[in-house]
Each structure stands twice: as C-alpha cells, then as structure tokens.
Short mmCIF file of C-alpha atoms in Angstrom, two decimals:
data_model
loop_
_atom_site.label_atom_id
_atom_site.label_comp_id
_atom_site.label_asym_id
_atom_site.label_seq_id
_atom_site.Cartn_x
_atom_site.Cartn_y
_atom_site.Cartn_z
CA UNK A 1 97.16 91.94 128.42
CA UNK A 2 94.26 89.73 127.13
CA UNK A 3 90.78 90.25 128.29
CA UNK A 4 88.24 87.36 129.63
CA UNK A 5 84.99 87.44 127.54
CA UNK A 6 82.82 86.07 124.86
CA UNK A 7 81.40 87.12 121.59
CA UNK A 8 78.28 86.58 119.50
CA UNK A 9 77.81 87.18 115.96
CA UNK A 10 74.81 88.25 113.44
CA UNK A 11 75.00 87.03 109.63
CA UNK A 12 75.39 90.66 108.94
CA UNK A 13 78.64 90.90 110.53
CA UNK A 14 77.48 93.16 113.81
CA UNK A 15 79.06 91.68 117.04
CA UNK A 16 78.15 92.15 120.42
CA UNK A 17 80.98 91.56 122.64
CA UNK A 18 81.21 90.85 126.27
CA UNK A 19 84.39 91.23 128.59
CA UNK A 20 85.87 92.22 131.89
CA UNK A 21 86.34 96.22 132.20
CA UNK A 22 89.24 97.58 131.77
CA UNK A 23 90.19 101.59 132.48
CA UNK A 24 93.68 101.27 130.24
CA UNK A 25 92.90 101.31 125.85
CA UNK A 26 91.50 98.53 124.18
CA UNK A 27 91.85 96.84 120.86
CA UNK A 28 89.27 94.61 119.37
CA UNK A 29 90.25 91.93 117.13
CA UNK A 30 88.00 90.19 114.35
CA UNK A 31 88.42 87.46 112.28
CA UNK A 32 85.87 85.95 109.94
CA UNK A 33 86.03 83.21 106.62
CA UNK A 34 88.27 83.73 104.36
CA UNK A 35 90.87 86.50 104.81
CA UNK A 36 89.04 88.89 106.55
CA UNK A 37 90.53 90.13 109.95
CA UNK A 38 90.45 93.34 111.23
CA UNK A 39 90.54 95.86 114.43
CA UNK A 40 89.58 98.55 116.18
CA UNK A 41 90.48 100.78 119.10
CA UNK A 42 88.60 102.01 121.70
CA UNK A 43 89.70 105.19 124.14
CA UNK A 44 91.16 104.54 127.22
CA UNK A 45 88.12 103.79 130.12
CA UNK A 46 85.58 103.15 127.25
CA UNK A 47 85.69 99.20 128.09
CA UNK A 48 84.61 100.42 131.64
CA UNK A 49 82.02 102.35 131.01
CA UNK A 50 79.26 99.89 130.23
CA UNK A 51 78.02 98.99 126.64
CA UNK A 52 80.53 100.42 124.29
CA UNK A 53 79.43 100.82 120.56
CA UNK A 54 82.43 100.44 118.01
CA UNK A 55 83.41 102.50 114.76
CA UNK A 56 82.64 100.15 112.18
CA UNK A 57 85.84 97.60 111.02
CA UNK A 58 87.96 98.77 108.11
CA UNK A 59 90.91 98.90 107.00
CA UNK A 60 91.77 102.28 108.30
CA UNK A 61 90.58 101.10 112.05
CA UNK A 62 92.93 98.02 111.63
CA UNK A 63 96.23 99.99 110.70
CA UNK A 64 95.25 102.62 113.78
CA UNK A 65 95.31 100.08 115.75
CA UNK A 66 98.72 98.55 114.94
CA UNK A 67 100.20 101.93 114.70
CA UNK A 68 98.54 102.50 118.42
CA UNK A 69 100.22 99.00 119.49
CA UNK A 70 103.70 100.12 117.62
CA UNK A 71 104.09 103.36 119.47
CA UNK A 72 103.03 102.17 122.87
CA UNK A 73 105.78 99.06 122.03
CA UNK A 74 107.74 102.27 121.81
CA UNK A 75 106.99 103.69 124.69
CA UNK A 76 105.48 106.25 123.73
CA UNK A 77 102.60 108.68 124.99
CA UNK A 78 100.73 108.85 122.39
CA UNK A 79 96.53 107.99 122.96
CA UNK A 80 93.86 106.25 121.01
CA UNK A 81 92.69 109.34 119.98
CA UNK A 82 96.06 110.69 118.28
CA UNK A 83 96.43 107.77 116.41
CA UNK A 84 93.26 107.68 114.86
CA UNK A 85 93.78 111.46 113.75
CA UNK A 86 97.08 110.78 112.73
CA UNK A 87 96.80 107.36 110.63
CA UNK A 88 94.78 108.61 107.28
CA UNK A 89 93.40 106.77 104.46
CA UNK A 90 96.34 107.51 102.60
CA UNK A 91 98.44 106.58 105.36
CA UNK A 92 96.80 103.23 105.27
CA UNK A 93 96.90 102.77 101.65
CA UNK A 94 100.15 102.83 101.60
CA UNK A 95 100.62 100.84 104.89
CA UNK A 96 98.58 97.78 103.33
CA UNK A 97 100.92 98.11 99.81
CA UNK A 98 103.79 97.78 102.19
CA UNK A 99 105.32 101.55 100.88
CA UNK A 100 105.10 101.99 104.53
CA UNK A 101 105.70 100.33 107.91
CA UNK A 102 103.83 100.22 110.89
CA UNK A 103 107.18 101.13 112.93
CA UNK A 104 108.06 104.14 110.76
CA UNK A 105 104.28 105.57 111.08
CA UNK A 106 104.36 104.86 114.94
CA UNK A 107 107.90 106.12 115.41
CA UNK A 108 106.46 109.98 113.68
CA UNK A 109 103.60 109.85 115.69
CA UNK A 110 105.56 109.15 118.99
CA UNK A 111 107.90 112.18 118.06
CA UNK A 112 104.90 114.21 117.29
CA UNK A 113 103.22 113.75 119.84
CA UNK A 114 106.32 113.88 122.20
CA UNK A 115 107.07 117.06 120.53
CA UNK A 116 103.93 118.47 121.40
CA UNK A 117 103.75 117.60 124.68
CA UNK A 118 106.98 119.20 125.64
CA UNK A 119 106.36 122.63 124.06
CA UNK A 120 102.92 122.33 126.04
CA UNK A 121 105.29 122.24 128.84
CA UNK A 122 107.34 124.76 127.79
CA UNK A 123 104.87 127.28 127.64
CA UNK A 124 104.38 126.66 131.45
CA UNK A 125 101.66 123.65 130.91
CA UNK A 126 101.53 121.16 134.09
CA UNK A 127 101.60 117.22 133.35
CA UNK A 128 98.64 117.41 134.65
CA UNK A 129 96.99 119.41 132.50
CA UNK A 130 98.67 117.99 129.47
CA UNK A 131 97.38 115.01 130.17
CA UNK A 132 93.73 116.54 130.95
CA UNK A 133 94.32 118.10 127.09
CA UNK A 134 95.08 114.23 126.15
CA UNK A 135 91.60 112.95 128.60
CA UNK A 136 89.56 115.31 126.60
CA UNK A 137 91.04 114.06 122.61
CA UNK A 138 89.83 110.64 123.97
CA UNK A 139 86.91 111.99 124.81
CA UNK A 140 86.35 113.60 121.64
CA UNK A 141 87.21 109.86 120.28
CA UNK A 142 84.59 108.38 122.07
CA UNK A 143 82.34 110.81 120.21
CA UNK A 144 83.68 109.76 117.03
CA UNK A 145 83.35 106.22 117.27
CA UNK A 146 79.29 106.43 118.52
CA UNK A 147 79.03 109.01 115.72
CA UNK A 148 80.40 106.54 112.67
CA UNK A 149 78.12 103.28 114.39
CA UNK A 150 75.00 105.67 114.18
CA UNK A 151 75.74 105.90 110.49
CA UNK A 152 76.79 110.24 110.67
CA UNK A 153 78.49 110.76 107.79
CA UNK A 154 82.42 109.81 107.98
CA UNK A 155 82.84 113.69 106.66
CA UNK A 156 80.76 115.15 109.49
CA UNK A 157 82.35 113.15 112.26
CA UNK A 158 85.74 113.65 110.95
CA UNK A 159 85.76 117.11 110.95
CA UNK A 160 83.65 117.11 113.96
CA UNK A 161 85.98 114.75 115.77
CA UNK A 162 89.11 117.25 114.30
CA UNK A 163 88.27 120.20 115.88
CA UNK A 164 87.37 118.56 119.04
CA UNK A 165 90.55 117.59 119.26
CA UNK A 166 92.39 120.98 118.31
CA UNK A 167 90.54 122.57 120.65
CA UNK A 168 91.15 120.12 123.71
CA UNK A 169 94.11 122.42 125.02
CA UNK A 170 91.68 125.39 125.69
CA UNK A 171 88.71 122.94 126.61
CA UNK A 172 92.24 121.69 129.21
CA UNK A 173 92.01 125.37 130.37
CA UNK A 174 95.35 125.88 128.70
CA UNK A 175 95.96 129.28 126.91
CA UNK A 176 95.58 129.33 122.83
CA UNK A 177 99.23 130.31 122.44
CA UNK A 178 99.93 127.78 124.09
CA UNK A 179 97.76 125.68 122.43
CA UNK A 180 99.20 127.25 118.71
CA UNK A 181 102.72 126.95 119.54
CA UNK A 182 102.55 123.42 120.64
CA UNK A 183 101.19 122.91 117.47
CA UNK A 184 104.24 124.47 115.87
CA UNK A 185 106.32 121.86 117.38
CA UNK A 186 103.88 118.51 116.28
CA UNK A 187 103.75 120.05 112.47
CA UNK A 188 107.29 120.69 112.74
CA UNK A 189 108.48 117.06 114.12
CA UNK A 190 105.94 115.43 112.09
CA UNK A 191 107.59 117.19 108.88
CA UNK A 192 110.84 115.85 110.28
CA UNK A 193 109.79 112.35 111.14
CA UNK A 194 107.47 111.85 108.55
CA UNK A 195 110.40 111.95 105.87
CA UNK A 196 111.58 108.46 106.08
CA UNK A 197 107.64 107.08 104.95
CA UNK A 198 106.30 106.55 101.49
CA UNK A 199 106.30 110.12 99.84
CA UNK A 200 101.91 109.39 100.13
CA UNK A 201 101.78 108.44 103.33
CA UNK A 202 104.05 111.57 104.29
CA UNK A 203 102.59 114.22 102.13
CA UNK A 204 98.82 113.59 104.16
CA UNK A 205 100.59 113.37 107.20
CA UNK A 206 102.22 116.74 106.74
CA UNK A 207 99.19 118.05 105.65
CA UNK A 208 97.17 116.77 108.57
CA UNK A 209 99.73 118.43 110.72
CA UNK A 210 99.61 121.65 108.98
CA UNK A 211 95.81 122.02 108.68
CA UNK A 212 95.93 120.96 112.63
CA UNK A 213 98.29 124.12 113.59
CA UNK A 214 96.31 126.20 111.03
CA UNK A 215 93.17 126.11 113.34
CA UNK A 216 95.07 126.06 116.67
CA UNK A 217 97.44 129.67 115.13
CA UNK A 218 94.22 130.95 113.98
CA UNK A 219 92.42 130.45 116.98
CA UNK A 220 95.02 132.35 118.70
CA UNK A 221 95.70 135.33 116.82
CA UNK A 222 91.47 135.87 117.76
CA UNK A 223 92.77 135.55 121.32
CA UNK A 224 94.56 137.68 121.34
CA UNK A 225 92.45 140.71 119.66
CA UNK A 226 89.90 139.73 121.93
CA UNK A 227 91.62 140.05 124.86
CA UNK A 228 92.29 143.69 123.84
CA UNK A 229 88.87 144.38 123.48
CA UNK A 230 88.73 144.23 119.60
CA UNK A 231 85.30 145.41 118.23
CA UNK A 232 83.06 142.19 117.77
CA UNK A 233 83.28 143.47 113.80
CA UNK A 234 86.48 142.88 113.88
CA UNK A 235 86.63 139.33 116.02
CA UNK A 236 84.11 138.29 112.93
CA UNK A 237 85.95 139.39 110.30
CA UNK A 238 88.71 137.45 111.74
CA UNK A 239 86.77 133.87 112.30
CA UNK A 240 85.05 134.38 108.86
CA UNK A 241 89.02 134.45 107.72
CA UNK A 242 89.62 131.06 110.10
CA UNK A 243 86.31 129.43 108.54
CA UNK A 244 87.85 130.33 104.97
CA UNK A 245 91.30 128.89 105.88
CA UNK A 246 90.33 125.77 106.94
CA UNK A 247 88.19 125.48 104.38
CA UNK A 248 90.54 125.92 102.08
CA UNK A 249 93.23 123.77 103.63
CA UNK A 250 90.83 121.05 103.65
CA UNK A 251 90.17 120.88 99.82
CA UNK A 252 93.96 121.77 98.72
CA UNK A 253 96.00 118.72 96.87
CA UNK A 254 98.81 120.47 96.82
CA UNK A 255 101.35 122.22 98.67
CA UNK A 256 101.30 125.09 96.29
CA UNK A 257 97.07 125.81 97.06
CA UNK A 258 97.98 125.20 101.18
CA UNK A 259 100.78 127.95 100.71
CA UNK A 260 98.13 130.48 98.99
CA UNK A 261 95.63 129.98 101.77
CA UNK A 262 97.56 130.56 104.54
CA UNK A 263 99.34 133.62 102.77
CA UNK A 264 95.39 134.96 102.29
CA UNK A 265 95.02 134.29 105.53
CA UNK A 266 97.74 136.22 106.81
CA UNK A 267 96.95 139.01 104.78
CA UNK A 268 93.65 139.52 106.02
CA UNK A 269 94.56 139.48 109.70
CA UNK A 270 97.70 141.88 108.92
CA UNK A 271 95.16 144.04 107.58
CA UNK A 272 93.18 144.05 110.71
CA UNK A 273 96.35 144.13 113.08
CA UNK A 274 97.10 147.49 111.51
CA UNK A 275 93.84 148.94 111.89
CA UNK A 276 93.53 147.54 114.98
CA UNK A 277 97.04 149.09 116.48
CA UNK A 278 97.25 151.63 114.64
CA UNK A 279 101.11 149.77 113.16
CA UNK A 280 101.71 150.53 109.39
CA UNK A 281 101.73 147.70 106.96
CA UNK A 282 104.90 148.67 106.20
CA UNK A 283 106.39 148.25 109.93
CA UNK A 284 104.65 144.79 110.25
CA UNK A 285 106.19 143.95 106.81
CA UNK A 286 109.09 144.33 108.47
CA UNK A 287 108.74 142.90 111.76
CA UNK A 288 107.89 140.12 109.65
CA UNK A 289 111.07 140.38 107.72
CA UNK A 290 113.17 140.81 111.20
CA UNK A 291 112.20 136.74 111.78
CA UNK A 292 113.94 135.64 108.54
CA UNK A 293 117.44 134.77 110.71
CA UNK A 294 115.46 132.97 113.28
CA UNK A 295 113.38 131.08 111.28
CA UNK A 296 116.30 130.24 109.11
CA UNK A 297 117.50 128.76 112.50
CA UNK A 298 114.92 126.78 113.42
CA UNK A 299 115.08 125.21 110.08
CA UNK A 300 118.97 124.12 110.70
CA UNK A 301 117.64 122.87 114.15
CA UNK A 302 114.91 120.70 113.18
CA UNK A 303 116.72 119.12 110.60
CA UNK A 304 119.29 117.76 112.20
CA UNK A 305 116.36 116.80 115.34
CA UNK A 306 116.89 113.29 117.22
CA UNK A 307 113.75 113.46 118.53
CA UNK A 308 110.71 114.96 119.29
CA UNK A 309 111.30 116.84 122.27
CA UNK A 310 114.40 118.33 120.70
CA UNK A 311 112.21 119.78 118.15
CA UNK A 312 110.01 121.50 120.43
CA UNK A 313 113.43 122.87 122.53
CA UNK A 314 114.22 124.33 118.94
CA UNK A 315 110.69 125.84 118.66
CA UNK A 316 110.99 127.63 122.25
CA UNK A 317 114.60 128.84 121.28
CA UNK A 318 112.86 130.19 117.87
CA UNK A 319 109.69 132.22 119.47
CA UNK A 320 112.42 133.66 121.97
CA UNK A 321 114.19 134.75 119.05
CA UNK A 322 111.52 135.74 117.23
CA UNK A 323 109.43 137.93 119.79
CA UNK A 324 112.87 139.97 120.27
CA UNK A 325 113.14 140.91 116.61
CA UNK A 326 109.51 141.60 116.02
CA UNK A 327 109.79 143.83 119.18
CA UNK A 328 112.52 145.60 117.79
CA UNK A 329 110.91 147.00 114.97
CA UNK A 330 107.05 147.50 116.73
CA UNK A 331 106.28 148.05 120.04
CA UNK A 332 102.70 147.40 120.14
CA UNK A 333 102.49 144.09 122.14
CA UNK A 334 99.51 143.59 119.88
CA UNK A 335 101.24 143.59 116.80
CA UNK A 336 104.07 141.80 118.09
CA UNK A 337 102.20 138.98 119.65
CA UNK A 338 100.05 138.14 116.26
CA UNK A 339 102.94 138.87 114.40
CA UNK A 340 104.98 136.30 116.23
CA UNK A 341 101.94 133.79 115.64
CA UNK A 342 101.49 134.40 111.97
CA UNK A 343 105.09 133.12 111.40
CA UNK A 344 103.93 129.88 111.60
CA UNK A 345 102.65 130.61 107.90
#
C-alpha cells in the first residue's frame, strides 16, 4: 500500500522524508529532472522506528528493490535483507541491459530462499526461529544501510553486512550444521534457478551462493572440533584456514580459482581431522570416496527440481545417504561428521 507523507529536497540531492510508520518493508521512490528515478528498500519495522537514514540511490538499490517487489508479487518469503545480498552489481548490469528480467532474478531468489528455509526446517528448525534467523539478516540490513549513508566504505559494509548475515542462524540460536546445510540447499537451488538468467548475472549469483555456504560449512566443521574439545591450536589453525578461504573466494574470477580454494581448504582441515581422531588419510580418502553415489544422486535430483523446497528434500535425502557411507568406512563420529560437511566442496 501507499504511505501518507511529504518530502523536502536539498540542491545536492539529500531528501528528508516524512511519512506514517509502518512495521511491514518499505520502498522509497525518487524521481528528479531528466531521467533520473530510482529506489531503495528499507528492512521491515525500519519506517517505525523513528528517523531512518537511507543507503544512498543507485542503480543497484533500484533493481533490489524491484526484485524485492517481484518476489513478494510471487509470494514469496524472501526479506529486504536477502534481496539486497542476492541482487549484485553484475546482477544489475545485466538487469538494466535487459540480458535479464526482474521476474527471472526474483523467481531464483524465491526458490533460494524457499530452499533454505525448508532444510532449516529439516534439520529440526521451528518457524519461529527461522524467521528470528530472517529478523536478525534485517537487522544486519539496517546496519548496512546507516553504514553506506555515513560514507564506510561500500567494501567494508559489504563484507561486514555478509557475514552478519551468514551468521544470523547461530546469532537465531540455531546449530552451525544446521546453519551449513541449509546453505547447501540455497547454493544448490540458486545453481538450479539461476540457469535460465544472463550467463553474468548467473555466474555472480552462483558465486555469491557458494562463497555464502563456504563460510556457513566452514564455520561448522570448527563446531564441531570444538565441541570435542579440540586444542585451541588446533581451533586456530582451522579459522586461519576459514579467513584464507574466504579470502580467496572473494578475489576468484573464475570457477577454476573457487575450485582450488575450497580443495586447499579441505585439505587443511583433513589434515587436522586425522590428527585430531587419530583416522588415516587414507580411510578419510575413502569415506570421502564412499559419497560419490550419493552425491551423484543429488545431482540427478536437483536437476530435474520444480522448486525450491524440493531441492532442499533432495539435500536431506543426500546427507542421510551420505552420513551412512562415511560411517561405513570410519567410525569416529568426528571424522564422519566433518567429513559429511566437507562434501559440500
């Protein structure tokens, strides 16, 4: 619905806006001489909470915004908060070009996002707390947007505002695993759903997705060593390993560099699993090997996916699958926990 209100402007272009509150998402609409027009969203109950300061207008904010207004058209789930994490600036690019349609971007972030939300479940998440998970992204919005009007650098507040948002799940009081294999699912749907955009547009999507489930897998596997009282050397070997990962994922163009990192990655921890239980690299070679007929299942599944949630019922039928051939080979729960985990790479 419209809002009541009334709006000054400067000669600069800053606006100070005044309206009735509102606790449900808003979108802000500009127009000025020429051409210009633009939007931007702000998190749901950010209207109601007094003086609101915008991320500046650009042409990234305006496509987030339509994407937001496509999905919810949709009726999808989705928040202010996933779209703006989902819609980058090569997204837009190729949005504004008209490679790409609003509809196709809002329809892979509604399966994503649906996706996500029903592995979440899966794993024995309430709506509830799902939706807490989704509360504290918007919150972690509402950081971003004060950030980028107080001039922070877009990188800092980005990456800031990124793992804000991977780490809403635990902040939810949700479990990591749960947390990683939810992840799964969203990179998983969002390779599936993604297809049908401008190969751009997909490619950063994907690799949004991927660096996302990166963090949240890595984040786990150190869950899980810590809950087994792993030596505090060890924890740090394995978040200097995280820190590198990211790190890497973050500067790769290709799919080729992402691959490498995530194979260091692996190695590193597989190192430290073995140490740690005391399991050969050769048996977790091959508990690793033991996945290859599940994963080659979940592949089949996801392909021929109608939707989001049926991707993350393929991703539950997988980690089933999965644990029981991993556990066939080791028996430290350990080893087969991480193990299961590190097939994500």
């Amino acid at each position: 619905r419209m809002l009541s209100g009334s709006a000054t402007t400067s000669a600069s272009g800053q606006f100070s806006l005044q309206s009735e509150g509102t606790t449900e998402a808003a979108v802000l609409m500009a127009e000025g001489t020429g051409d210009f027009a633009s939007s931007v969203l702000v998190e749901a109950g950010g209207a109601a909470r007094g003086t609101v300061q915008t991320a500046p207008m650009t042409a990234e904010t305006d496509t987030e915004a339509d994407v937001f207004i496509a999905a919810r058209q949709r009726g999808s789930r989705a928040r202010v908060a996933d779209a703006v994490l989902f819609v980058t600036a090569d997204v837009t690019t190729d949005v504004r070009a008209g490679q790409t349609t609003t509809a196709q971007v809002a329809a892979a972030l509604d399966a994503a996002i649906a996706a996500e939300r029903r592995a979440a479940r899966d794993e024995g998440a309430s709506d509830d707390e799902v939706e807490e998970a989704a509360d504290e992204r918007d919150d972690a919005h509402a950081a971003f947007r004060t950030s980028l009007s107080a001039s922070v650098s877009a990188e800092v507040a980005t990456q800031t505002f990124e793992d804000a948002y991977v780490n809403a799940y635990s902040r939810a009081g949700l479990t990591a695993r749960t947390s990683a294999r939810a992840a799964r699912a969203r990179v998983l749907a969002s390779e599936r759903f993604a297809g049908s955009l401008s190969n751009r547009a997909s490619a950063s999507i994907r690799a949004q997705a991927r660096l996302f489930a990166a963090v949240a897998t890595a984040l786990a596997v150190e869950a899980e060593f810590e809950a087994r009282g792993a030596a505090s050397a060890r924890l740090a070997t394995l978040r200097a390993a995280r820190t590198t990962l990211v790190a890497s994922l973050r500067a790769a163009t290709t799919n080729v560099q992402r691959n490498a990192a995530e194979a260091q990655y692996a190695s590193t921890v597989e190192a430290e699993l073995s140490a740690e239980s005391g399991v050969s690299m050769g048996q977790l070679n091959s508990a690793m090997s033991a996945t290859t007929a599940a994963s080659a299942a979940l592949t089949a599944s996801v392909n021929t996916a109608a939707s989001g949630e049926a991707v993350a019922t393929a991703v539950a039928t997988y980690y089933t699958a999965a644990r029981s051939s991993v556990a066939a080979v080791v028996s430290a729960d350990l080893a087969v926990d991480v193990l299961v985990l590190l097939t994500a790479f």
